[in-house]
Amino acid sequence: MSDVIIPGTGSWGFGLAGMVYEPFVLMLETMGYRRNHNLFVCFYDWSQRIEHSASHYLKKTIEQAKQVTGSDKVNLISHSMGGLVTRAYVQGKEYKDDVDQLIILCTPNAGSPPNYSYWTGGELPLNAPTQFNFVHFYMKMYLAYLSKRYKSNKIEVIHNHFKGLQDIMPCGDYGNYLIMNEKGCSRMFVDYPDMKAQNPWLDQLNAERDIIQERNINVTLIAGTDEETIRYLEVVPSQSIIQWSDGKVTGAAYTNLGDGDAAMDSVFLLDGDQHTLNGTHIETLYKSESILRSKLRQ
């Protein structure tokens, strides 16, 4: 969080997400790392496109880490959307052969269905899960803030001021995920190639994912599981010309093969050393300690 994202919140920091990420940073410090010495936090403007975050924030943080440590290469540890930011850098044209390991936790590498609902409808109109979901809570608060600040059509506001949200919608590799429930017709999937709300950026990133191995970057993927996670969204035809471009969300189908936010097969889209931990999108961070200790000794 910072004034860049929400004016009045001050300089860069975790904001409300501090309750999630400060304990994780402390866990890394128990492994012998020291903040701003050999451990560097990359804050970035997640409201912008992911490529923007990689170029304007991650690239600069890597340069800082190399200058301070004198090392030619860094290890990148990323969580959730941050994993796509790291991929945008290591797969991009600005990459400087300066990453040894890519450790990705709970990143929806093929996207995540709830983001269709947020991007096209401005909300996730489903009953809240029995367990508190930090990501949905954060999204609800931020979208309410945008609507209040800009006082315009909420979909136009989201598309103009939260462009990064489109980059974490499901892409073609996720497969069809909208189930159309049209009155008088049998329920059937909406074909991804026919959808208006696609994710061309992630489609392209995944089409070129083999470049990670070609650049000799070691990849570790850590996914959470055994949590109720949206696998498909049920939709009905929309009566709006602005909202719900491919159908209004009315329900969902769930899987336990996920962390509550990212389905396990979306996380494991990439090749690499794959690990599964029982836990939520947040709990998986702390349960990964033994894996991180092993990887960071290499």
CSV table of C-alpha atoms in Angstrom, one decimal:
chain,number,residue,atom,x,y,z
A,1,MET,CA,0.0,0.0,0.0
A,2,SER,CA,1.1,3.6,-0.6
A,3,ASP,CA,0.0,7.0,-1.8
A,4,VAL,CA,0.5,5.7,-5.3
A,5,ILE,CA,-2.4,3.3,-4.9
A,6,ILE,CA,-4.6,5.1,-2.4
A,7,PRO,CA,-3.7,8.7,-1.6
A,8,GLY,CA,-3.3,9.4,2.0
A,9,THR,CA,-1.9,6.0,3.0
A,10,GLY,CA,1.7,7.2,3.1
A,11,SER,CA,4.9,5.6,1.8
A,12,TRP,CA,5.2,2.0,0.7
A,13,GLY,CA,4.3,-0.6,3.2
A,14,PHE,CA,2.1,-3.7,3.6
A,15,GLY,CA,-1.0,-1.8,4.7
A,16,LEU,CA,-3.8,-4.2,5.9
A,17,ALA,CA,-1.8,-7.0,4.3
A,18,GLY,CA,0.8,-6.6,7.0
A,19,MET,CA,-1.1,-9.1,9.1
A,20,VAL,CA,-0.3,-11.6,6.3
A,21,TYR,CA,3.2,-10.7,5.1
A,22,GLU,CA,5.0,-9.3,8.2
A,23,PRO,CA,4.9,-12.8,9.9
A,24,PHE,CA,6.2,-14.3,6.6
A,25,VAL,CA,9.1,-11.8,6.4
A,26,LEU,CA,9.9,-12.6,10.1
A,27,MET,CA,9.9,-16.3,9.3
A,28,LEU,CA,12.6,-15.6,6.6
A,29,GLU,CA,14.5,-13.6,9.1
A,30,THR,CA,14.6,-16.6,11.4
A,31,MET,CA,16.5,-18.3,8.6
A,32,GLY,CA,19.3,-15.8,8.9
A,33,TYR,CA,18.2,-13.2,6.4
A,34,ARG,CA,18.2,-9.5,7.2
A,35,ARG,CA,15.8,-7.0,5.7
A,36,ASN,CA,17.6,-4.6,3.3
A,37,HIS,CA,20.8,-6.5,3.7
A,38,ASN,CA,20.2,-9.8,2.0
A,39,LEU,CA,16.4,-9.8,2.0
A,40,PHE,CA,14.5,-7.2,0.0
A,41,VAL,CA,10.7,-6.6,-0.2
A,42,CYS,CA,9.4,-5.6,-3.6
A,43,PHE,CA,6.3,-3.3,-3.1
A,44,TYR,CA,4.5,-2.7,-6.3
A,45,ASP,CA,1.3,-1.0,-7.7
A,46,TRP,CA,-0.9,-4.1,-8.1
A,47,SER,CA,-3.7,-1.8,-9.6
A,48,GLN,CA,-1.6,-1.5,-12.8
A,49,ARG,CA,-0.9,-4.1,-15.4
A,50,ILE,CA,1.4,-6.9,-14.3
A,51,GLU,CA,4.0,-6.1,-16.9
A,52,HIS,CA,4.1,-2.5,-15.5
A,53,SER,CA,4.8,-3.9,-12.0
A,54,ALA,CA,7.6,-6.1,-13.3
A,55,SER,CA,9.3,-3.3,-15.2
A,56,HIS,CA,8.8,-0.4,-12.8
A,57,TYR,CA,9.1,-2.2,-9.4
A,58,LEU,CA,10.5,-5.7,-9.5
A,59,LYS,CA,13.3,-4.9,-11.9
A,60,LYS,CA,14.4,-2.0,-9.7
A,61,THR,CA,14.3,-4.1,-6.5
A,62,ILE,CA,16.4,-6.7,-8.1
A,63,GLU,CA,19.0,-4.1,-9.1
A,64,GLN,CA,19.0,-2.8,-5.5
A,65,ALA,CA,19.6,-6.3,-4.2
A,66,LYS,CA,22.5,-6.9,-6.5
A,67,GLN,CA,24.1,-3.6,-5.7
A,68,VAL,CA,23.8,-4.1,-1.9
A,69,THR,CA,24.9,-7.7,-1.9
A,70,GLY,CA,27.4,-7.7,-4.7
A,71,SER,CA,25.7,-10.8,-6.1
A,72,ASP,CA,25.0,-11.4,-9.8
A,73,LYS,CA,21.8,-13.3,-9.1
A,74,VAL,CA,18.9,-13.3,-6.7
A,75,ASN,CA,16.2,-15.8,-5.6
A,76,LEU,CA,12.7,-14.6,-6.1
A,77,ILE,CA,10.0,-15.7,-3.6
A,78,SER,CA,6.6,-14.7,-4.6
A,79,HIS,CA,3.0,-15.2,-3.5
A,80,SER,CA,-0.3,-15.1,-5.3
A,81,MET,CA,-0.4,-12.3,-7.9
A,82,GLY,CA,3.3,-11.6,-7.1
A,83,GLY,CA,4.2,-14.9,-8.9
A,84,LEU,CA,2.8,-13.5,-12.2
A,85,VAL,CA,4.9,-10.4,-11.6
A,86,THR,CA,8.0,-12.5,-11.2
A,87,ARG,CA,7.1,-14.5,-14.3
A,88,ALA,CA,6.6,-11.3,-16.3
A,89,TYR,CA,10.2,-10.3,-15.5
A,90,VAL,CA,12.0,-13.6,-16.0
A,91,GLN,CA,10.1,-14.3,-19.2
A,92,GLY,CA,10.4,-10.8,-20.5
A,93,LYS,CA,12.7,-8.8,-22.8
A,94,GLU,CA,14.2,-6.8,-19.9
A,95,TYR,CA,15.5,-10.0,-18.1
A,96,LYS,CA,19.2,-9.7,-17.3
A,97,ASP,CA,20.1,-13.3,-16.5
A,98,ASP,CA,20.0,-12.4,-12.8
A,99,VAL,CA,17.6,-14.9,-11.2
A,100,ASP,CA,18.8,-18.3,-9.9
A,101,GLN,CA,15.6,-19.6,-8.3
A,102,LEU,CA,11.9,-18.8,-8.8
A,103,ILE,CA,9.8,-19.9,-5.7
A,104,ILE,CA,6.1,-19.4,-6.3
A,105,LEU,CA,3.5,-19.9,-3.7
A,106,CYS,CA,-0.2,-20.1,-4.4
A,107,THR,CA,0.0,-18.3,-7.7
A,108,PRO,CA,-2.9,-18.9,-10.2
A,109,ASN,CA,-0.7,-19.4,-13.2
A,110,ALA,CA,-3.8,-20.1,-15.3
A,111,GLY,CA,-5.9,-17.5,-13.6
A,112,SER,CA,-8.8,-17.7,-11.0
A,113,PRO,CA,-12.6,-17.6,-11.8
A,114,PRO,CA,-13.7,-15.1,-9.0
A,115,ASN,CA,-11.7,-12.5,-10.9
A,116,TYR,CA,-14.1,-12.8,-13.9
A,117,SER,CA,-16.8,-11.8,-11.5
A,118,TYR,CA,-14.9,-8.8,-10.1
A,119,TRP,CA,-13.7,-7.7,-13.5
A,120,THR,CA,-17.1,-7.9,-15.3
A,121,GLY,CA,-19.5,-7.4,-12.4
A,122,GLY,CA,-17.7,-5.5,-9.8
A,123,GLU,CA,-18.6,-8.0,-7.1
A,124,LEU,CA,-18.7,-11.7,-6.2
A,125,PRO,CA,-22.4,-12.2,-5.5
A,126,LEU,CA,-22.1,-15.5,-3.7
A,127,ASN,CA,-22.7,-16.5,-0.1
A,128,ALA,CA,-19.6,-16.0,2.0
A,129,PRO,CA,-17.6,-19.2,2.7
A,130,THR,CA,-17.7,-20.5,6.2
A,131,GLN,CA,-14.0,-19.6,6.6
A,132,PHE,CA,-12.8,-16.0,6.4
A,133,ASN,CA,-11.2,-15.3,3.0
A,134,PHE,CA,-8.7,-12.4,3.2
A,135,VAL,CA,-8.4,-12.0,-0.6
A,136,HIS,CA,-12.2,-11.6,-1.1
A,137,PHE,CA,-12.3,-9.3,1.9
A,138,TYR,CA,-9.5,-7.1,0.4
A,139,MET,CA,-11.1,-7.1,-3.0
A,140,LYS,CA,-14.5,-6.0,-1.7
A,141,MET,CA,-12.9,-3.1,0.3
A,142,TYR,CA,-10.8,-1.9,-2.6
A,143,LEU,CA,-13.6,-2.0,-5.2
A,144,ALA,CA,-15.9,-0.1,-2.8
A,145,TYR,CA,-13.1,2.5,-2.4
A,146,LEU,CA,-12.8,2.9,-6.2
A,147,SER,CA,-16.6,3.4,-6.6
A,148,LYS,CA,-16.6,6.0,-3.8
A,149,ARG,CA,-13.5,7.8,-5.1
A,150,TYR,CA,-14.4,8.1,-8.8
A,151,LYS,CA,-18.2,8.2,-8.5
A,152,SER,CA,-18.8,6.7,-12.0
A,153,ASN,CA,-20.0,3.4,-13.5
A,154,LYS,CA,-18.2,0.8,-11.4
A,155,ILE,CA,-17.2,-1.4,-14.3
A,156,GLU,CA,-15.6,1.5,-16.2
A,157,VAL,CA,-13.9,2.6,-13.0
A,158,ILE,CA,-12.4,-0.9,-12.5
A,159,HIS,CA,-11.3,-1.2,-16.1
A,160,ASN,CA,-9.6,2.2,-15.9
A,161,HIS,CA,-8.1,2.1,-12.4
A,162,PHE,CA,-7.6,-1.6,-11.6
A,163,LYS,CA,-6.2,-2.9,-14.9
A,164,GLY,CA,-4.1,-5.5,-13.2
A,165,LEU,CA,-7.3,-7.4,-12.3
A,166,GLN,CA,-7.8,-8.5,-15.9
A,167,ASP,CA,-4.3,-10.2,-15.8
A,168,ILE,CA,-5.4,-12.7,-13.1
A,169,MET,CA,-8.7,-13.8,-14.8
A,170,PRO,CA,-8.7,-17.4,-16.1
A,171,CYS,CA,-7.0,-17.8,-19.5
A,172,GLY,CA,-7.2,-20.5,-22.1
A,173,ASP,CA,-5.1,-23.0,-20.1
A,174,TYR,CA,-7.6,-22.9,-17.3
A,175,GLY,CA,-10.2,-24.3,-19.6
A,176,ASN,CA,-13.9,-23.4,-19.8
A,177,TYR,CA,-15.1,-22.2,-16.4
A,178,LEU,CA,-18.5,-20.5,-17.0
A,179,ILE,CA,-21.6,-22.7,-16.9
A,180,MET,CA,-24.5,-20.9,-18.6
A,181,ASN,CA,-27.8,-21.7,-17.0
A,182,GLU,CA,-30.2,-20.2,-19.6
A,183,LYS,CA,-34.0,-20.6,-18.9
A,184,GLY,CA,-35.5,-23.4,-21.0
A,185,CYS,CA,-32.1,-24.7,-22.2
A,186,SER,CA,-29.7,-27.3,-20.9
A,187,ARG,CA,-26.7,-26.0,-18.8
A,188,MET,CA,-23.6,-25.8,-20.9
A,189,PHE,CA,-20.1,-24.3,-20.7
A,190,VAL,CA,-19.3,-21.0,-22.4
A,191,ASP,CA,-16.4,-21.7,-24.7
A,192,TYR,CA,-13.4,-19.6,-23.7
A,193,PRO,CA,-12.5,-18.6,-27.3
A,194,ASP,CA,-16.0,-17.2,-27.6
A,195,MET,CA,-15.9,-15.1,-24.5
A,196,LYS,CA,-15.6,-11.3,-24.5
A,197,ALA,CA,-13.8,-11.3,-21.1
A,198,GLN,CA,-10.6,-13.1,-22.0
A,199,ASN,CA,-7.1,-12.8,-20.6
A,200,PRO,CA,-4.8,-12.3,-23.6
A,201,TRP,CA,-1.9,-11.3,-21.5
A,202,LEU,CA,-1.8,-14.5,-19.5
A,203,ASP,CA,-2.5,-16.5,-22.7
A,204,GLN,CA,0.7,-15.1,-24.2
A,205,LEU,CA,2.7,-15.5,-21.0
A,206,ASN,CA,1.8,-19.2,-20.8
A,207,ALA,CA,2.4,-19.8,-24.5
A,208,GLU,CA,6.0,-18.7,-23.8
A,209,ARG,CA,6.5,-20.4,-20.4
A,210,ASP,CA,9.2,-22.8,-21.7
A,211,ILE,CA,11.6,-19.8,-21.7
A,212,ILE,CA,11.9,-20.1,-17.9
A,213,GLN,CA,13.7,-23.5,-18.4
A,214,GLU,CA,15.6,-22.2,-21.4
A,215,ARG,CA,17.0,-19.5,-19.1
A,216,ASN,CA,18.1,-22.1,-16.6
A,217,ILE,CA,16.0,-20.8,-13.7
A,218,ASN,CA,15.1,-23.3,-11.1
A,219,VAL,CA,11.4,-23.3,-10.3
A,220,THR,CA,9.6,-24.4,-7.1
A,221,LEU,CA,5.8,-24.4,-7.0
A,222,ILE,CA,4.0,-24.6,-3.7
A,223,ALA,CA,0.2,-25.0,-3.7
A,224,GLY,CA,-2.3,-25.1,-0.9
A,225,THR,CA,-5.1,-27.7,-0.9
A,226,ASP,CA,-8.1,-29.1,1.1
A,227,GLU,CA,-9.8,-25.8,1.1
A,228,GLU,CA,-13.2,-25.0,-0.6
A,229,THR,CA,-12.1,-23.3,-3.8
A,230,ILE,CA,-14.2,-22.0,-6.7
A,231,ARG,CA,-13.6,-24.2,-9.8
A,232,TYR,CA,-16.5,-23.0,-12.0
A,233,LEU,CA,-18.9,-20.1,-12.0
A,234,GLU,CA,-22.6,-20.5,-12.8
A,235,VAL,CA,-24.0,-17.6,-14.9
A,236,VAL,CA,-27.3,-16.5,-16.5
A,237,PRO,CA,-27.6,-14.2,-19.5
A,238,SER,CA,-27.0,-10.6,-18.6
A,239,GLN,CA,-29.6,-7.9,-19.2
A,240,SER,CA,-26.9,-5.2,-18.9
A,241,ILE,CA,-24.8,-3.9,-21.8
A,242,ILE,CA,-22.0,-2.9,-19.4
A,243,GLN,CA,-21.9,-5.5,-16.7
A,244,TRP,CA,-21.4,-9.3,-16.8
A,245,SER,CA,-20.1,-9.5,-20.4
A,246,ASP,CA,-20.4,-13.3,-20.7
A,247,GLY,CA,-23.1,-13.9,-18.1
A,248,LYS,CA,-24.1,-12.7,-14.6
A,249,VAL,CA,-22.7,-14.8,-11.8
A,250,THR,CA,-25.4,-16.6,-9.8
A,251,GLY,CA,-23.5,-19.5,-8.3
A,252,ALA,CA,-20.4,-21.6,-8.2
A,253,ALA,CA,-19.1,-25.1,-8.2
A,254,TYR,CA,-16.3,-25.9,-5.8
A,255,THR,CA,-13.3,-28.2,-5.5
A,256,ASN,CA,-11.2,-29.1,-2.4
A,257,LEU,CA,-8.1,-29.2,-4.6
A,258,GLY,CA,-7.1,-25.6,-3.9
A,259,ASP,CA,-6.3,-23.1,-1.2
A,260,GLY,CA,-9.6,-21.2,-1.2
A,261,ASP,CA,-8.4,-18.8,-3.9
A,262,ALA,CA,-6.1,-20.6,-6.3
A,263,ALA,CA,-7.0,-24.1,-7.7
A,264,MET,CA,-4.1,-26.5,-7.5
A,265,ASP,CA,-3.9,-27.3,-11.2
A,266,SER,CA,-3.7,-23.6,-11.9
A,267,VAL,CA,-0.7,-23.2,-9.6
A,268,PHE,CA,0.9,-26.3,-11.1
A,269,LEU,CA,0.6,-25.2,-14.7
A,270,LEU,CA,4.4,-24.6,-14.8
A,271,ASP,CA,7.1,-27.2,-14.9
A,272,GLY,CA,9.1,-27.3,-11.7
A,273,ASP,CA,9.5,-28.9,-8.3
A,274,GLN,CA,5.9,-29.2,-7.0
A,275,HIS,CA,4.8,-29.2,-3.4
A,276,THR,CA,1.4,-29.4,-1.9
A,277,LEU,CA,0.5,-28.3,1.6
A,278,ASN,CA,-2.8,-28.5,3.5
A,279,GLY,CA,-3.9,-24.9,4.1
A,280,THR,CA,-5.5,-21.7,2.9
A,281,HIS,CA,-4.0,-19.1,0.5
A,282,ILE,CA,-2.5,-17.4,3.6
A,283,GLU,CA,-1.6,-20.4,5.8
A,284,THR,CA,0.4,-22.0,3.0
A,285,LEU,CA,2.9,-19.1,3.3
A,286,TYR,CA,3.8,-20.1,6.9
A,287,LYS,CA,3.6,-23.9,6.3
A,288,SER,CA,6.2,-23.6,3.6
A,289,GLU,CA,9.1,-22.9,6.0
A,290,SER,CA,10.8,-26.3,5.7
A,291,ILE,CA,10.6,-26.2,1.9
A,292,LEU,CA,12.0,-22.7,1.8
A,293,ARG,CA,14.9,-23.7,4.2
A,294,SER,CA,15.8,-26.6,1.9
A,295,LYS,CA,15.6,-24.6,-1.3
A,296,LEU,CA,17.5,-21.5,0.0
A,297,ARG,CA,20.4,-23.7,1.2
A,298,GLN,CA,21.0,-24.9,-2.4
